[in-house]
Short mmCIF file of C-alpha atoms in Angstrom, two decimals:
data_model
loop_
_atom_site.label_atom_id
_atom_site.label_comp_id
_atom_site.label_asym_id
_atom_site.label_seq_id
_atom_site.Cartn_x
_atom_site.Cartn_y
_atom_site.Cartn_z
CA UNK A 1 151.38 188.52 72.90
CA UNK A 2 150.45 184.89 72.27
CA UNK A 3 146.85 183.85 72.69
CA UNK A 4 146.21 182.20 76.05
CA UNK A 5 145.18 178.58 76.01
CA UNK A 6 141.73 178.45 77.54
CA UNK A 7 138.69 176.24 77.91
CA UNK A 8 136.63 179.17 79.20
CA UNK A 9 133.34 179.83 77.43
CA UNK A 10 133.45 182.27 74.53
CA UNK A 11 137.08 181.77 73.55
CA UNK A 12 139.26 184.86 73.16
CA UNK A 13 139.33 188.42 71.79
CA UNK A 14 142.27 190.70 71.01
CA UNK A 15 142.39 194.05 72.82
CA UNK A 16 144.99 196.08 70.94
CA UNK A 17 147.95 193.72 70.85
CA UNK A 18 146.81 191.56 73.77
CA UNK A 19 144.62 188.47 73.45
CA UNK A 20 142.32 187.93 76.42
CA UNK A 21 139.61 185.51 77.41
CA UNK A 22 136.14 186.77 76.57
CA UNK A 23 135.06 185.56 79.99
CA UNK A 24 136.75 187.92 82.42
CA UNK A 25 136.28 189.03 86.00
CA UNK A 26 135.05 192.32 87.47
CA UNK A 27 136.65 193.10 90.83
CA UNK A 28 134.21 195.76 92.10
CA UNK A 29 132.41 193.40 94.49
CA UNK A 30 135.64 192.67 96.37
CA UNK A 31 135.36 195.97 98.24
CA UNK A 32 133.04 196.48 101.20
CA UNK A 33 129.32 197.36 101.07
CA UNK A 34 128.43 199.85 98.31
CA UNK A 35 132.01 199.50 97.04
CA UNK A 36 133.41 201.28 100.10
CA UNK A 37 136.01 200.08 102.57
CA UNK A 38 137.76 196.72 102.88
CA UNK A 39 136.11 193.35 102.26
CA UNK A 40 134.53 191.49 105.15
CA UNK A 41 136.64 188.45 104.21
CA UNK A 42 140.13 189.55 103.17
CA UNK A 43 141.47 186.05 102.60
CA UNK A 44 138.31 185.11 100.70
CA UNK A 45 138.81 188.07 98.35
CA UNK A 46 142.38 186.97 97.63
CA UNK A 47 141.13 183.43 97.00
CA UNK A 48 138.61 184.62 94.40
CA UNK A 49 141.28 186.52 92.46
CA UNK A 50 143.65 183.55 92.51
CA UNK A 51 140.86 181.20 91.49
CA UNK A 52 140.01 183.47 88.53
CA UNK A 53 143.58 183.34 87.22
CA UNK A 54 143.86 179.61 87.95
CA UNK A 55 140.69 179.08 85.89
CA UNK A 56 142.41 180.75 82.93
CA UNK A 57 140.84 184.23 83.08
CA UNK A 58 143.18 186.80 81.54
CA UNK A 59 141.04 189.97 81.79
CA UNK A 60 140.36 191.59 85.17
CA UNK A 61 138.46 194.87 85.45
CA UNK A 62 139.04 197.23 88.37
CA UNK A 63 139.43 200.86 89.43
CA UNK A 64 141.30 202.68 92.17
CA UNK A 65 137.91 204.25 93.04
CA UNK A 66 136.69 200.85 94.27
CA UNK A 67 137.14 200.96 98.01
CA UNK A 68 138.76 203.39 97.22
CA UNK A 69 142.12 201.65 96.67
CA UNK A 70 141.15 198.45 98.48
CA UNK A 71 140.28 196.48 95.35
CA UNK A 72 143.49 197.39 93.53
CA UNK A 73 145.54 196.59 96.59
CA UNK A 74 143.84 193.19 96.86
CA UNK A 75 144.69 192.47 93.22
CA UNK A 76 148.30 193.39 93.86
CA UNK A 77 148.50 191.27 97.02
CA UNK A 78 146.89 188.26 95.37
CA UNK A 79 148.52 188.28 91.95
CA UNK A 80 151.68 190.42 91.82
CA UNK A 81 154.02 189.77 90.02
CA UNK A 82 151.32 189.44 87.38
CA UNK A 83 151.28 186.64 84.80
CA UNK A 84 152.40 187.92 81.40
CA UNK A 85 149.07 186.83 79.92
CA UNK A 86 146.97 188.87 82.39
CA UNK A 87 145.46 192.21 81.30
CA UNK A 88 144.20 194.46 84.09
CA UNK A 89 141.79 197.16 82.93
CA UNK A 90 141.11 200.14 85.15
CA UNK A 91 139.09 203.33 84.81
CA UNK A 92 139.39 207.00 85.69
CA UNK A 93 137.01 209.94 85.64
CA UNK A 94 135.31 209.67 89.04
CA UNK A 95 136.30 209.83 92.70
CA UNK A 96 134.48 208.76 95.86
CA UNK A 97 133.04 210.98 98.54
CA UNK A 98 132.44 210.22 102.22
CA UNK A 99 128.83 209.25 101.49
CA UNK A 100 129.85 206.64 98.94
CA UNK A 101 128.96 208.81 95.95
CA UNK A 102 130.83 208.97 92.65
CA UNK A 103 131.57 212.66 91.94
CA UNK A 104 133.08 213.27 88.53
CA UNK A 105 136.80 214.05 88.34
CA UNK A 106 137.80 214.69 84.75
CA UNK A 107 139.99 217.78 84.81
CA UNK A 108 143.48 217.08 83.39
CA UNK A 109 145.11 217.33 86.83
CA UNK A 110 142.51 215.00 88.36
CA UNK A 111 142.93 212.40 85.62
CA UNK A 112 146.70 212.49 85.86
CA UNK A 113 146.46 212.02 89.64
CA UNK A 114 144.11 209.03 89.20
CA UNK A 115 146.42 207.37 86.68
CA UNK A 116 149.35 207.68 89.08
CA UNK A 117 147.22 206.33 91.94
CA UNK A 118 146.26 203.28 89.83
CA UNK A 119 149.90 202.71 88.91
CA UNK A 120 150.90 202.83 92.57
CA UNK A 121 148.12 200.67 93.99
CA UNK A 122 148.48 198.01 91.28
CA UNK A 123 152.28 198.10 91.50
CA UNK A 124 152.99 198.56 87.79
CA UNK A 125 154.92 201.01 85.62
CA UNK A 126 152.37 200.96 82.79
CA UNK A 127 148.60 200.42 82.99
CA UNK A 128 147.40 197.81 80.48
CA UNK A 129 144.10 199.54 79.70
CA UNK A 130 142.48 202.70 81.04
CA UNK A 131 138.83 203.49 80.40
CA UNK A 132 137.70 207.10 80.62
CA UNK A 133 134.43 207.14 82.57
CA UNK A 134 132.01 209.79 81.39
CA UNK A 135 128.47 210.63 82.48
CA UNK A 136 127.49 210.05 86.09
CA UNK A 137 125.90 207.41 88.30
CA UNK A 138 122.62 207.80 86.38
CA UNK A 139 124.22 206.96 83.04
CA UNK A 140 125.82 208.63 80.00
CA UNK A 141 125.38 212.37 79.49
CA UNK A 142 125.88 214.30 76.24
CA UNK A 143 128.91 216.55 75.90
CA UNK A 144 132.46 216.58 74.61
CA UNK A 145 135.04 214.25 76.10
CA UNK A 146 137.90 215.79 74.11
CA UNK A 147 139.82 217.53 76.91
CA UNK A 148 139.65 214.53 79.24
CA UNK A 149 140.44 211.97 76.55
CA UNK A 150 143.33 214.03 75.18
CA UNK A 151 144.81 214.02 78.70
CA UNK A 152 144.83 210.22 78.67
CA UNK A 153 146.36 210.23 75.18
CA UNK A 154 149.20 212.38 76.57
CA UNK A 155 149.73 209.89 79.39
CA UNK A 156 149.73 207.08 76.83
CA UNK A 157 152.47 208.88 74.87
CA UNK A 158 154.44 209.16 78.11
CA UNK A 159 154.34 205.37 78.40
CA UNK A 160 152.03 205.22 81.43
CA UNK A 161 149.09 203.67 79.57
CA UNK A 162 149.15 200.91 76.96
CA UNK A 163 145.57 200.93 75.63
CA UNK A 164 142.62 203.32 75.90
CA UNK A 165 138.88 202.79 76.17
CA UNK A 166 135.77 204.75 77.10
CA UNK A 167 133.01 203.97 79.59
CA UNK A 168 129.47 205.16 80.35
CA UNK A 169 129.36 207.00 77.01
CA UNK A 170 126.98 207.95 74.24
CA UNK A 171 127.51 206.81 70.66
CA UNK A 172 128.52 210.37 69.77
CA UNK A 173 131.22 210.31 72.43
CA UNK A 174 132.55 207.01 71.07
CA UNK A 175 132.84 208.61 67.64
CA UNK A 176 134.54 211.67 69.14
CA UNK A 177 137.07 209.56 71.05
CA UNK A 178 137.92 207.50 67.98
CA UNK A 179 138.58 210.72 66.09
CA UNK A 180 141.24 211.63 68.66
CA UNK A 181 143.02 208.29 69.19
CA UNK A 182 142.39 204.55 68.77
CA UNK A 183 140.29 202.83 71.43
CA UNK A 184 140.18 199.10 72.08
CA UNK A 185 136.90 198.90 74.00
CA UNK A 186 133.67 200.56 75.07
CA UNK A 187 132.32 199.76 78.54
CA UNK A 188 128.62 200.57 79.02
CA UNK A 189 125.57 199.30 80.86
CA UNK A 190 124.08 196.47 78.79
CA UNK A 191 122.26 193.24 79.56
CA UNK A 192 119.13 191.33 78.56
CA UNK A 193 116.88 194.06 79.90
CA UNK A 194 118.93 197.06 78.71
CA UNK A 195 119.46 196.82 74.95
CA UNK A 196 119.99 200.49 74.02
CA UNK A 197 123.49 199.82 72.64
CA UNK A 198 122.52 197.11 70.15
CA UNK A 199 123.46 199.18 67.10
CA UNK A 200 126.68 200.40 68.71
CA UNK A 201 127.76 196.84 69.54
CA UNK A 202 127.35 195.76 65.92
CA UNK A 203 129.26 198.79 64.61
CA UNK A 204 132.12 198.18 67.05
CA UNK A 205 132.25 194.49 66.15
CA UNK A 206 132.68 195.39 62.48
CA UNK A 207 135.64 197.58 63.43
CA UNK A 208 137.29 195.05 65.76
CA UNK A 209 136.55 196.98 68.97
CA UNK A 210 135.41 195.19 72.11
CA UNK A 211 132.22 195.96 73.99
CA UNK A 212 132.38 195.27 77.74
CA UNK A 213 128.94 195.35 79.42
CA UNK A 214 128.97 196.38 83.05
CA UNK A 215 126.16 195.08 85.26
CA UNK A 216 125.76 192.08 82.89
CA UNK A 217 123.50 190.48 85.50
CA UNK A 218 121.61 193.64 86.43
CA UNK A 219 123.97 195.04 89.05
CA UNK A 220 122.49 195.91 92.45
CA UNK A 221 119.05 194.85 91.16
CA UNK A 222 119.44 191.36 89.62
CA UNK A 223 117.70 190.65 86.34
CA UNK A 224 114.15 189.33 86.75
CA UNK A 225 111.92 188.25 83.88
CA UNK A 226 109.33 185.54 83.30
CA UNK A 227 110.90 184.86 79.89
CA UNK A 228 114.36 184.51 81.43
CA UNK A 229 113.04 182.20 84.14
CA UNK A 230 111.20 180.15 81.51
CA UNK A 231 114.30 179.59 79.39
CA UNK A 232 116.32 178.77 82.52
CA UNK A 233 113.75 176.18 83.63
CA UNK A 234 113.74 174.64 80.15
CA UNK A 235 117.54 174.28 80.25
CA UNK A 236 117.74 173.24 83.90
CA UNK A 237 119.97 176.25 84.56
CA UNK A 238 119.90 179.40 86.68
CA UNK A 239 118.57 182.66 85.19
CA UNK A 240 121.98 184.26 85.72
CA UNK A 241 123.71 181.51 83.76
CA UNK A 242 121.30 182.05 80.87
CA UNK A 243 121.88 185.82 80.97
CA UNK A 244 125.66 185.36 80.73
CA UNK A 245 125.39 182.77 77.97
CA UNK A 246 123.11 185.10 75.98
CA UNK A 247 125.68 187.89 76.18
CA UNK A 248 128.47 185.65 74.88
CA UNK A 249 126.28 184.52 71.99
CA UNK A 250 125.00 188.05 71.28
CA UNK A 251 128.21 189.19 69.53
CA UNK A 252 131.82 187.96 69.36
CA UNK A 253 133.17 191.33 70.53
CA UNK A 254 131.33 191.19 73.87
CA UNK A 255 133.69 190.58 76.80
CA UNK A 256 132.13 189.54 80.12
CA UNK A 257 133.29 190.85 83.50
CA UNK A 258 130.76 189.46 86.00
CA UNK A 259 131.81 190.11 89.57
CA UNK A 260 131.57 188.03 92.71
CA UNK A 261 133.27 187.72 96.08
CA UNK A 262 132.75 183.95 96.20
CA UNK A 263 134.91 181.28 94.57
CA UNK A 264 131.90 178.96 94.33
CA UNK A 265 129.88 181.66 92.56
CA UNK A 266 132.81 182.36 90.23
CA UNK A 267 132.84 178.69 89.20
CA UNK A 268 129.06 178.77 88.71
CA UNK A 269 129.35 181.84 86.47
CA UNK A 270 132.02 180.20 84.33
CA UNK A 271 130.03 177.00 83.94
CA UNK A 272 126.79 178.84 83.31
CA UNK A 273 128.22 181.09 80.59
CA UNK A 274 129.03 177.96 78.59
CA UNK A 275 125.37 177.08 78.09
CA UNK A 276 124.34 176.55 74.48
CA UNK A 277 121.19 178.49 73.63
CA UNK A 278 118.89 177.37 70.82
CA UNK A 279 117.25 179.70 68.31
CA UNK A 280 114.03 179.35 70.32
CA UNK A 281 115.84 180.29 73.53
CA UNK A 282 117.43 183.34 71.91
CA UNK A 283 114.10 184.46 70.42
CA UNK A 284 112.43 184.26 73.82
CA UNK A 285 115.29 186.14 75.47
CA UNK A 286 115.51 188.81 72.78
CA UNK A 287 111.94 189.83 73.59
CA UNK A 288 112.88 190.91 77.12
CA UNK A 289 114.61 194.17 76.28
CA UNK A 290 112.74 195.14 73.14
#
């Protein structure tokens, strides 16, 4: 696939055989409170998705567990038939319960069911990228992912999945997955305040594998730091803009998927991620998570 023309910050990265913008969009916040139920503003959610594509974003991250189903159905309503340049990444390995929890669902039959549900709700015959979510809501947990990952490999061979990735994983699980089949990305918690994957990011970059940080701005608890606020004040920018810009400058294999349900906030994120950070700025910021 040809590289998309883009003026978005960070340029592009190639996931498998697909070139995407390093600045992407995470659709989780389009669902209702705590990622359950429909959005309060249906038309506003559609507008954000259309604005993202109009801005040149070619990487959207989602899951049928968001809502559940509501987020995928919004993507389909807003953007289907999808532009050829657009890659939609989804994930499997967890369901939702009535209390809004995320119980694991990684048996072969559960994973196969989730893949078919994503195909249906997105309205496609093949999923561009499927991440296997391991661990739980508290983070990665040790243990083999072989049975679950091999199930996705089978579905890939059947033509239902184009590319594979892993999410919420330990370094050992990344190594295990790569020993079974090629992966194009790792999706873990990482931001200025959570730097535990520094070594993994550098190893993946050397091998041409993307790293996609979820909660790049802290998630449900936004990033707060005197050092971050100080750099932001020096640059006349918001702390969130600085945090996104730092991630893009941290490594060329980092792909951003900040989420928002506001078109104005989406534009602010795009503009903010394009900040140029000096060596002094980076040194101050690097001290936050170390």
